[in-house]
Structures are given as C-alpha cells and as structure tokens.
Amino acid sequence: DIVMTQSPDSLAVSLGGRATINCKSSQSVLYSSNNKNYLAWYQQKPGQPPKVLIYWASTRESGVPDRFSGSGSGTDFTLTISSLQAEDVAVYYCQQYYSTPFTFGPGTKVDIK
Amino acid sequence: QVQLQQSGPGLMKPSQTLSLTCAISGDSVSNNGATWNWIRQSPSRGLEWLGRTYYRSKWYNDYAVSVKSRITINPDTSENQFSLQLNSVTPEDTAVYYCARALTSTGGNWFDPWGQGTLVTVSS
C-alpha cells in the first residue's frame, strides 16, 4: 500500500496570510506514460464529507477559489492557501489514486491565528 | 448534479452485519465511466477506502485487504443504488461511513461527490 503522510498536523495562520500543507507518498504517484501525478486534495469542514479541491496534483476543481493551489511531483506535494479566509478553517487531506487501495493522508487542521 | 443519499442503521452490536445503502441521483450505477465506493472515517484509522463496485460490460468489485473477508458491495440497478455489507462487526468498525463516486472517465480516481455520511457505532 502507498502510505501518505502530511505535515504539519495543524497550523494557525492570520487572516489573509499564507497556509502551506505538505504531503508525502511512500512511493511515486507520477505515472510516466502520461506524466500525471495521481494526487488529490480535499477540504473537510465539521459535520461534512470531504470536498475535492484539487486533482492531478495541481488542477483546481470547478468553483474552487484560486487562492487554493497545488504543486509538487513524484512523492512530494504541497497545498497552498495564498490568502486565508475565515471559511477556509477546515481539515485538509491528500489522497493518492495511483493504485488500490486508494489511501489518504492523516489530515492537517488549519485554524485562524 | 449528482447526489448520493445514504441510509441505514447507526447503532449495532458486535458480531452483527452492517448494511448501508447509497441512492444515486443524476447518474447511473451502471455508468461505465464511474466507480461507486465506500469509505469510512474514524479517529483511529482516519479516512479508509473500503472498496468499490463498477460496471465495464460486467460487474467488478475491489476490496481493501483489511476488510476483504467481511465486505460485500453490491449494485442495485433497479433502484439505481449500491450497498455495503460488513459482517461480524466489532467496536473497531465504529466510524462514519461515506459512499462516493469516482469518475474514472477522467482517467483519475478522486472522489466526488460524497454521501452525507452515516455514523455507525458498534457497542454491546
């Protein structure tokens, strides 16, 4: 199984500040034949299911604000919230879909400082 | 707009069989460009993918090794829904259970949308 890790476990950022979340996979999720990284990011607010923000490591889902961006390749990935808003308080997860079983990171909680 | 609506009991006793259903609107369980998944979430195990069912000229299933001996995911084409059965539950199966679609026609397997979630508590 591909093991996903995230850092930090939690962070507090001032409104308008930048939040950076890291995700690492135990093996590469870059598929060489199409040069795509099989990595998605989700946002989960209390009492709600996760909501996909980004797929293919850097493609924003329709309707997701452009302050959310994803980067990275291979085994190391980053989700950046460029200007944190109050509604961004949530837990963020990465997920690999390179191979089954599909696996998720443990989550990073983002709060307002 | 695709929506998934979950139903099923929330409180169970050890050794019983967990049964949940996910009703699909806006798509078809027979869509050969999608898979239909069950995922659970608990404080101890985080988000854990349990398995999926999908149609590609015939029906297929994939299951996580951790539950493979106890799990069945079945499509129901007459009701356009799919179900989860997990046998011989223990308190370790206590979790919020979600159904979710993956639109594999994109080439990927991210999950969208998700059902609303069902908290299943296993306790004697």
mmCIF file of C-alpha atoms in Angstrom:
data_model
loop_
_atom_site.group_PDB
_atom_site.id
_atom_site.type_symbol
_atom_site.label_atom_id
_atom_site.label_comp_id
_atom_site.label_asym_id
_atom_site.label_seq_id
_atom_site.Cartn_x
_atom_site.Cartn_y
_atom_site.Cartn_z
ATOM 1 C CA ASP A 1 0.000 0.000 0.000
ATOM 2 C CA ILE A 2 1.104 3.572 -0.626
ATOM 3 C CA VAL A 3 1.390 5.376 2.704
ATOM 4 C CA MET A 4 0.559 9.086 2.724
ATOM 5 C CA THR A 5 1.963 11.425 5.353
ATOM 6 C CA GLN A 6 1.224 15.097 5.924
ATOM 7 C CA SER A 7 2.881 17.933 7.763
ATOM 8 C CA PRO A 8 2.243 19.799 9.902
ATOM 9 C CA ASP A 9 -0.553 18.157 11.891
ATOM 10 C CA SER A 10 -2.057 21.592 12.412
ATOM 11 C CA LEU A 11 -1.302 25.224 11.747
ATOM 12 C CA ALA A 12 -2.747 28.600 12.630
ATOM 13 C CA VAL A 13 -2.490 31.422 10.131
ATOM 14 C CA SER A 14 -3.598 35.037 10.296
ATOM 15 C CA LEU A 15 -6.480 36.112 8.097
ATOM 16 C CA GLY A 16 -5.002 36.989 4.717
ATOM 17 C CA GLY A 17 -1.884 35.000 5.456
ATOM 18 C CA ARG A 18 -0.437 32.028 3.590
ATOM 19 C CA ALA A 19 -1.007 28.434 4.645
ATOM 20 C CA THR A 20 1.253 25.683 3.331
ATOM 21 C CA ILE A 21 0.487 21.991 3.796
ATOM 22 C CA ASN A 22 2.855 19.234 2.785
ATOM 23 C CA CYS A 23 2.031 15.711 1.662
ATOM 24 C CA LYS A 24 4.469 12.892 1.010
ATOM 25 C CA SER A 25 3.798 9.500 -0.539
ATOM 26 C CA SER A 26 5.825 6.369 0.268
ATOM 27 C CA GLN A 27 6.322 5.771 -3.446
ATOM 28 C CA SER A 28 5.982 7.896 -6.540
ATOM 29 C CA VAL A 29 2.459 8.610 -7.748
ATOM 30 C CA LEU A 30 3.729 10.010 -11.045
ATOM 31 C CA TYR A 31 2.606 7.846 -13.937
ATOM 32 C CA SER A 32 5.374 8.091 -16.507
ATOM 33 C CA SER A 33 3.255 7.266 -19.559
ATOM 34 C CA ASN A 34 1.136 10.424 -19.222
ATOM 35 C CA ASN A 35 3.337 12.490 -16.864
ATOM 36 C CA LYS A 36 0.458 12.947 -14.429
ATOM 37 C CA ASN A 37 0.607 12.831 -10.657
ATOM 38 C CA TYR A 38 -2.262 10.771 -9.251
ATOM 39 C CA LEU A 39 -2.823 13.000 -6.215
ATOM 40 C CA ALA A 40 -5.887 14.874 -4.974
ATOM 41 C CA TRP A 41 -6.516 17.339 -2.154
ATOM 42 C CA TYR A 42 -9.716 17.581 -0.103
ATOM 43 C CA GLN A 43 -11.173 20.035 2.373
ATOM 44 C CA GLN A 44 -13.387 18.785 5.201
ATOM 45 C CA LYS A 45 -15.399 21.039 7.483
ATOM 46 C CA PRO A 46 -17.018 19.770 10.698
ATOM 47 C CA GLY A 47 -20.040 17.568 10.101
ATOM 48 C CA GLN A 48 -19.482 17.481 6.337
ATOM 49 C CA PRO A 49 -17.923 14.969 3.965
ATOM 50 C CA PRO A 50 -14.629 15.821 2.310
ATOM 51 C CA LYS A 51 -14.829 18.039 -0.758
ATOM 52 C CA VAL A 52 -12.323 17.749 -3.578
ATOM 53 C CA LEU A 53 -10.296 20.887 -4.175
ATOM 54 C CA ILE A 54 -7.515 19.757 -6.489
ATOM 55 C CA TYR A 55 -6.751 16.712 -8.614
ATOM 56 C CA TRP A 56 -3.825 15.711 -10.796
ATOM 57 C CA ALA A 57 -1.817 17.433 -8.024
ATOM 58 C CA SER A 58 -2.413 20.922 -9.416
ATOM 59 C CA THR A 59 -5.757 21.137 -11.259
ATOM 60 C CA ARG A 60 -8.374 23.092 -9.351
ATOM 61 C CA GLU A 61 -11.883 21.662 -9.256
ATOM 62 C CA SER A 62 -14.505 23.897 -10.848
ATOM 63 C CA GLY A 63 -15.709 26.528 -8.408
ATOM 64 C CA VAL A 64 -12.718 26.288 -6.084
ATOM 65 C CA PRO A 65 -11.263 29.751 -5.363
ATOM 66 C CA ASP A 66 -7.922 30.464 -6.989
ATOM 67 C CA ARG A 67 -6.317 31.125 -3.603
ATOM 68 C CA PHE A 68 -6.037 27.323 -3.416
ATOM 69 C CA SER A 69 -3.167 25.877 -5.414
ATOM 70 C CA GLY A 70 -1.398 22.543 -5.571
ATOM 71 C CA SER A 71 2.140 21.746 -6.600
ATOM 72 C CA GLY A 72 4.730 19.004 -6.485
ATOM 73 C CA SER A 73 5.569 15.799 -8.306
ATOM 74 C CA GLY A 74 6.616 12.233 -7.641
ATOM 75 C CA THR A 75 6.439 11.824 -3.875
ATOM 76 C CA ASP A 76 6.307 15.399 -2.530
ATOM 77 C CA PHE A 77 3.323 17.687 -2.824
ATOM 78 C CA THR A 78 2.098 20.978 -1.399
ATOM 79 C CA LEU A 79 -1.281 22.607 -0.981
ATOM 80 C CA THR A 80 -1.091 26.376 -0.586
ATOM 81 C CA ILE A 81 -3.832 28.734 0.514
ATOM 82 C CA SER A 82 -2.455 32.075 -0.563
ATOM 83 C CA SER A 83 -4.707 34.379 1.454
ATOM 84 C CA LEU A 84 -6.521 32.575 4.236
ATOM 85 C CA GLN A 85 -10.188 33.392 4.691
ATOM 86 C CA ALA A 86 -12.377 32.541 7.671
ATOM 87 C CA GLU A 87 -14.285 29.972 5.604
ATOM 88 C CA ASP A 88 -11.050 28.058 4.945
ATOM 89 C CA VAL A 89 -10.915 26.776 8.535
ATOM 90 C CA ALA A 90 -11.047 23.021 7.969
ATOM 91 C CA VAL A 91 -9.027 19.830 7.849
ATOM 92 C CA TYR A 92 -7.184 19.174 4.591
ATOM 93 C CA TYR A 93 -6.335 15.721 3.257
ATOM 94 C CA CYS A 94 -4.264 14.444 0.377
ATOM 95 C CA GLN A 95 -5.199 11.202 -1.395
ATOM 96 C CA GLN A 96 -3.331 9.062 -3.883
ATOM 97 C CA TYR A 97 -5.245 7.339 -6.655
ATOM 98 C CA TYR A 98 -2.201 5.813 -8.352
ATOM 99 C CA SER A 99 -3.077 2.334 -7.127
ATOM 100 C CA THR A 100 -5.561 0.484 -4.975
ATOM 101 C CA PRO A 101 -6.075 0.589 -2.126
ATOM 102 C CA PHE A 102 -6.566 4.320 -2.514
ATOM 103 C CA THR A 103 -5.074 5.961 0.564
ATOM 104 C CA PHE A 104 -5.386 9.270 2.343
ATOM 105 C CA GLY A 105 -3.064 11.333 4.451
ATOM 106 C CA PRO A 106 -3.890 11.813 8.152
ATOM 107 C CA GLY A 107 -5.018 15.385 7.641
ATOM 108 C CA THR A 108 -3.826 18.874 8.524
ATOM 109 C CA LYS A 109 -6.035 21.147 10.588
ATOM 110 C CA VAL A 110 -5.991 24.814 9.577
ATOM 111 C CA ASP A 111 -7.154 27.477 12.031
ATOM 112 C CA ILE A 112 -7.123 31.238 12.281
ATOM 113 C CA LYS A 113 -4.399 32.768 14.438
ATOM 114 C CA GLN B 1 -25.923 17.457 -10.459
ATOM 115 C CA VAL B 2 -25.055 14.096 -8.983
ATOM 116 C CA GLN B 3 -26.221 13.442 -5.439
ATOM 117 C CA LEU B 4 -25.705 10.455 -3.169
ATOM 118 C CA GLN B 5 -28.132 9.761 -0.314
ATOM 119 C CA GLN B 6 -27.148 7.237 2.327
ATOM 120 C CA SER B 7 -29.464 5.211 4.530
ATOM 121 C CA GLY B 8 -29.032 2.559 7.161
ATOM 122 C CA PRO B 9 -28.862 1.989 10.897
ATOM 123 C CA GLY B 10 -26.429 3.808 13.120
ATOM 124 C CA LEU B 11 -26.208 1.533 16.167
ATOM 125 C CA MET B 12 -25.135 -2.075 16.083
ATOM 126 C CA LYS B 13 -23.991 -4.825 18.400
ATOM 127 C CA PRO B 14 -20.763 -6.779 17.967
ATOM 128 C CA SER B 15 -20.988 -9.733 15.533
ATOM 129 C CA GLN B 16 -23.902 -8.184 13.617
ATOM 130 C CA THR B 17 -23.843 -7.308 9.914
ATOM 131 C CA LEU B 18 -23.589 -3.636 8.961
ATOM 132 C CA SER B 19 -25.803 -2.756 5.975
ATOM 133 C CA LEU B 20 -25.840 0.641 4.310
ATOM 134 C CA THR B 21 -27.352 1.822 1.043
ATOM 135 C CA CYS B 22 -26.365 4.719 -1.199
ATOM 136 C CA ALA B 23 -29.050 6.003 -3.574
ATOM 137 C CA ILE B 24 -27.803 7.765 -6.699
ATOM 138 C CA SER B 25 -29.496 10.678 -8.438
ATOM 139 C CA GLY B 26 -28.147 12.401 -11.529
ATOM 140 C CA ASP B 27 -26.063 9.413 -12.653
ATOM 141 C CA SER B 28 -26.418 5.664 -13.137
ATOM 142 C CA VAL B 29 -24.799 2.921 -11.098
ATOM 143 C CA SER B 30 -24.214 1.243 -14.481
ATOM 144 C CA ASN B 31 -22.212 4.203 -15.820
ATOM 145 C CA ASN B 32 -19.156 2.541 -17.344
ATOM 146 C CA GLY B 33 -17.135 5.722 -16.737
ATOM 147 C CA ALA B 34 -17.574 5.693 -12.961
ATOM 148 C CA THR B 35 -16.923 3.597 -9.884
ATOM 149 C CA TRP B 36 -19.017 3.538 -6.733
ATOM 150 C CA ASN B 37 -17.077 3.493 -3.498
ATOM 151 C CA TRP B 38 -17.402 3.111 0.250
ATOM 152 C CA ILE B 39 -15.019 4.990 2.526
ATOM 153 C CA ARG B 40 -15.028 5.233 6.320
ATOM 154 C CA GLN B 41 -13.537 7.710 8.745
ATOM 155 C CA SER B 42 -12.601 7.202 12.365
ATOM 156 C CA PRO B 43 -10.238 8.986 14.755
ATOM 157 C CA SER B 44 -8.019 5.901 14.977
ATOM 158 C CA ARG B 45 -7.860 4.955 11.277
ATOM 159 C CA GLY B 46 -8.504 8.278 9.529
ATOM 160 C CA LEU B 47 -10.045 8.080 6.064
ATOM 161 C CA GLU B 48 -10.002 4.483 4.869
ATOM 162 C CA TRP B 49 -11.136 3.345 1.436
ATOM 163 C CA LEU B 50 -13.081 0.087 1.803
ATOM 164 C CA GLY B 51 -13.929 -0.902 -1.728
ATOM 165 C CA ARG B 52 -15.870 -0.250 -4.898
ATOM 166 C CA THR B 53 -18.194 -1.691 -7.473
ATOM 167 C CA TYR B 54 -18.250 -0.764 -11.144
ATOM 168 C CA TYR B 55 -19.623 -1.837 -14.496
ATOM 169 C CA ARG B 56 -17.420 -2.479 -17.515
ATOM 170 C CA SER B 57 -19.580 -4.805 -19.648
ATOM 171 C CA LYS B 58 -19.901 -6.837 -16.475
ATOM 172 C CA TRP B 59 -19.758 -6.049 -12.760
ATOM 173 C CA TYR B 60 -16.495 -5.859 -10.863
ATOM 174 C CA ASN B 61 -15.548 -5.310 -7.234
ATOM 175 C CA ASP B 62 -12.342 -4.319 -5.494
ATOM 176 C CA TYR B 63 -11.931 -4.500 -1.727
ATOM 177 C CA ALA B 64 -9.355 -3.333 0.763
ATOM 178 C CA VAL B 65 -7.357 -6.209 2.217
ATOM 179 C CA SER B 66 -8.204 -5.042 5.745
ATOM 180 C CA VAL B 67 -11.875 -5.921 5.276
ATOM 181 C CA LYS B 68 -11.783 -8.279 2.298
ATOM 182 C CA SER B 69 -13.009 -11.332 4.210
ATOM 183 C CA ARG B 70 -16.029 -9.460 5.631
ATOM 184 C CA ILE B 71 -17.179 -6.989 2.961
ATOM 185 C CA THR B 72 -19.625 -7.095 0.081
ATOM 186 C CA ILE B 73 -20.514 -4.151 -2.152
ATOM 187 C CA ASN B 74 -23.426 -4.743 -4.480
ATOM 188 C CA PRO B 75 -25.053 -2.658 -7.202
ATOM 189 C CA ASP B 76 -28.826 -2.490 -7.485
ATOM 190 C CA THR B 77 -29.693 -1.399 -10.998
ATOM 191 C CA SER B 78 -33.459 -1.495 -10.433
ATOM 192 C CA GLU B 79 -33.186 1.114 -7.664
ATOM 193 C CA ASN B 80 -30.069 2.868 -9.023
ATOM 194 C CA GLN B 81 -28.167 2.418 -5.797
ATOM 195 C CA PHE B 82 -25.384 0.393 -4.276
ATOM 196 C CA SER B 83 -24.925 -1.158 -0.896
ATOM 197 C CA LEU B 84 -22.311 -2.030 1.680
ATOM 198 C CA GLN B 85 -22.426 -5.106 3.876
ATOM 199 C CA LEU B 86 -19.784 -5.654 6.528
ATOM 200 C CA ASN B 87 -20.053 -8.865 8.509
ATOM 201 C CA SER B 88 -19.061 -9.641 12.075
ATOM 202 C CA VAL B 89 -18.575 -6.051 13.173
ATOM 203 C CA THR B 90 -16.547 -5.158 16.245
ATOM 204 C CA PRO B 91 -16.138 -1.849 18.074
ATOM 205 C CA GLU B 92 -13.167 -1.183 15.770
ATOM 206 C CA ASP B 93 -15.675 -0.782 12.924
ATOM 207 C CA THR B 94 -17.174 2.249 14.639
ATOM 208 C CA ALA B 95 -16.806 5.080 12.133
ATOM 209 C CA VAL B 96 -18.569 7.493 9.847
ATOM 210 C CA TYR B 97 -19.247 5.641 6.610
ATOM 211 C CA TYR B 98 -19.411 7.501 3.299
ATOM 212 C CA CYS B 99 -20.355 6.479 -0.197
ATOM 213 C CA ALA B 100 -18.661 8.328 -3.044
ATOM 214 C CA ARG B 101 -18.355 8.299 -6.816
ATOM 215 C CA ALA B 102 -15.100 8.346 -8.762
ATOM 216 C CA LEU B 103 -15.480 9.493 -12.355
ATOM 217 C CA THR B 104 -12.931 7.235 -13.997
ATOM 218 C CA SER B 105 -13.718 8.582 -17.474
ATOM 219 C CA THR B 106 -11.395 11.418 -16.436
ATOM 220 C CA GLY B 107 -8.574 8.901 -16.093
ATOM 221 C CA GLY B 108 -8.486 9.516 -12.360
ATOM 222 C CA ASN B 109 -9.973 8.161 -9.151
ATOM 223 C CA TRP B 110 -10.663 11.118 -6.929
ATOM 224 C CA PHE B 111 -13.939 11.060 -5.060
ATOM 225 C CA ASP B 112 -16.725 13.436 -5.934
ATOM 226 C CA PRO B 113 -19.454 13.692 -4.853
ATOM 227 C CA TRP B 114 -19.755 12.067 -1.418
ATOM 228 C CA GLY B 115 -22.818 10.977 0.504
ATOM 229 C CA GLN B 116 -23.729 12.800 3.678
ATOM 230 C CA GLY B 117 -22.127 10.186 5.919
ATOM 231 C CA THR B 118 -23.607 7.718 8.410
ATOM 232 C CA LEU B 119 -22.190 7.383 11.906
ATOM 233 C CA VAL B 120 -22.155 3.676 12.743
ATOM 234 C CA THR B 121 -21.485 2.824 16.367
ATOM 235 C CA VAL B 122 -20.744 -0.760 17.368
ATOM 236 C CA SER B 123 -21.363 -1.326 21.045
ATOM 237 C CA SER B 124 -22.747 -4.050 23.272
#
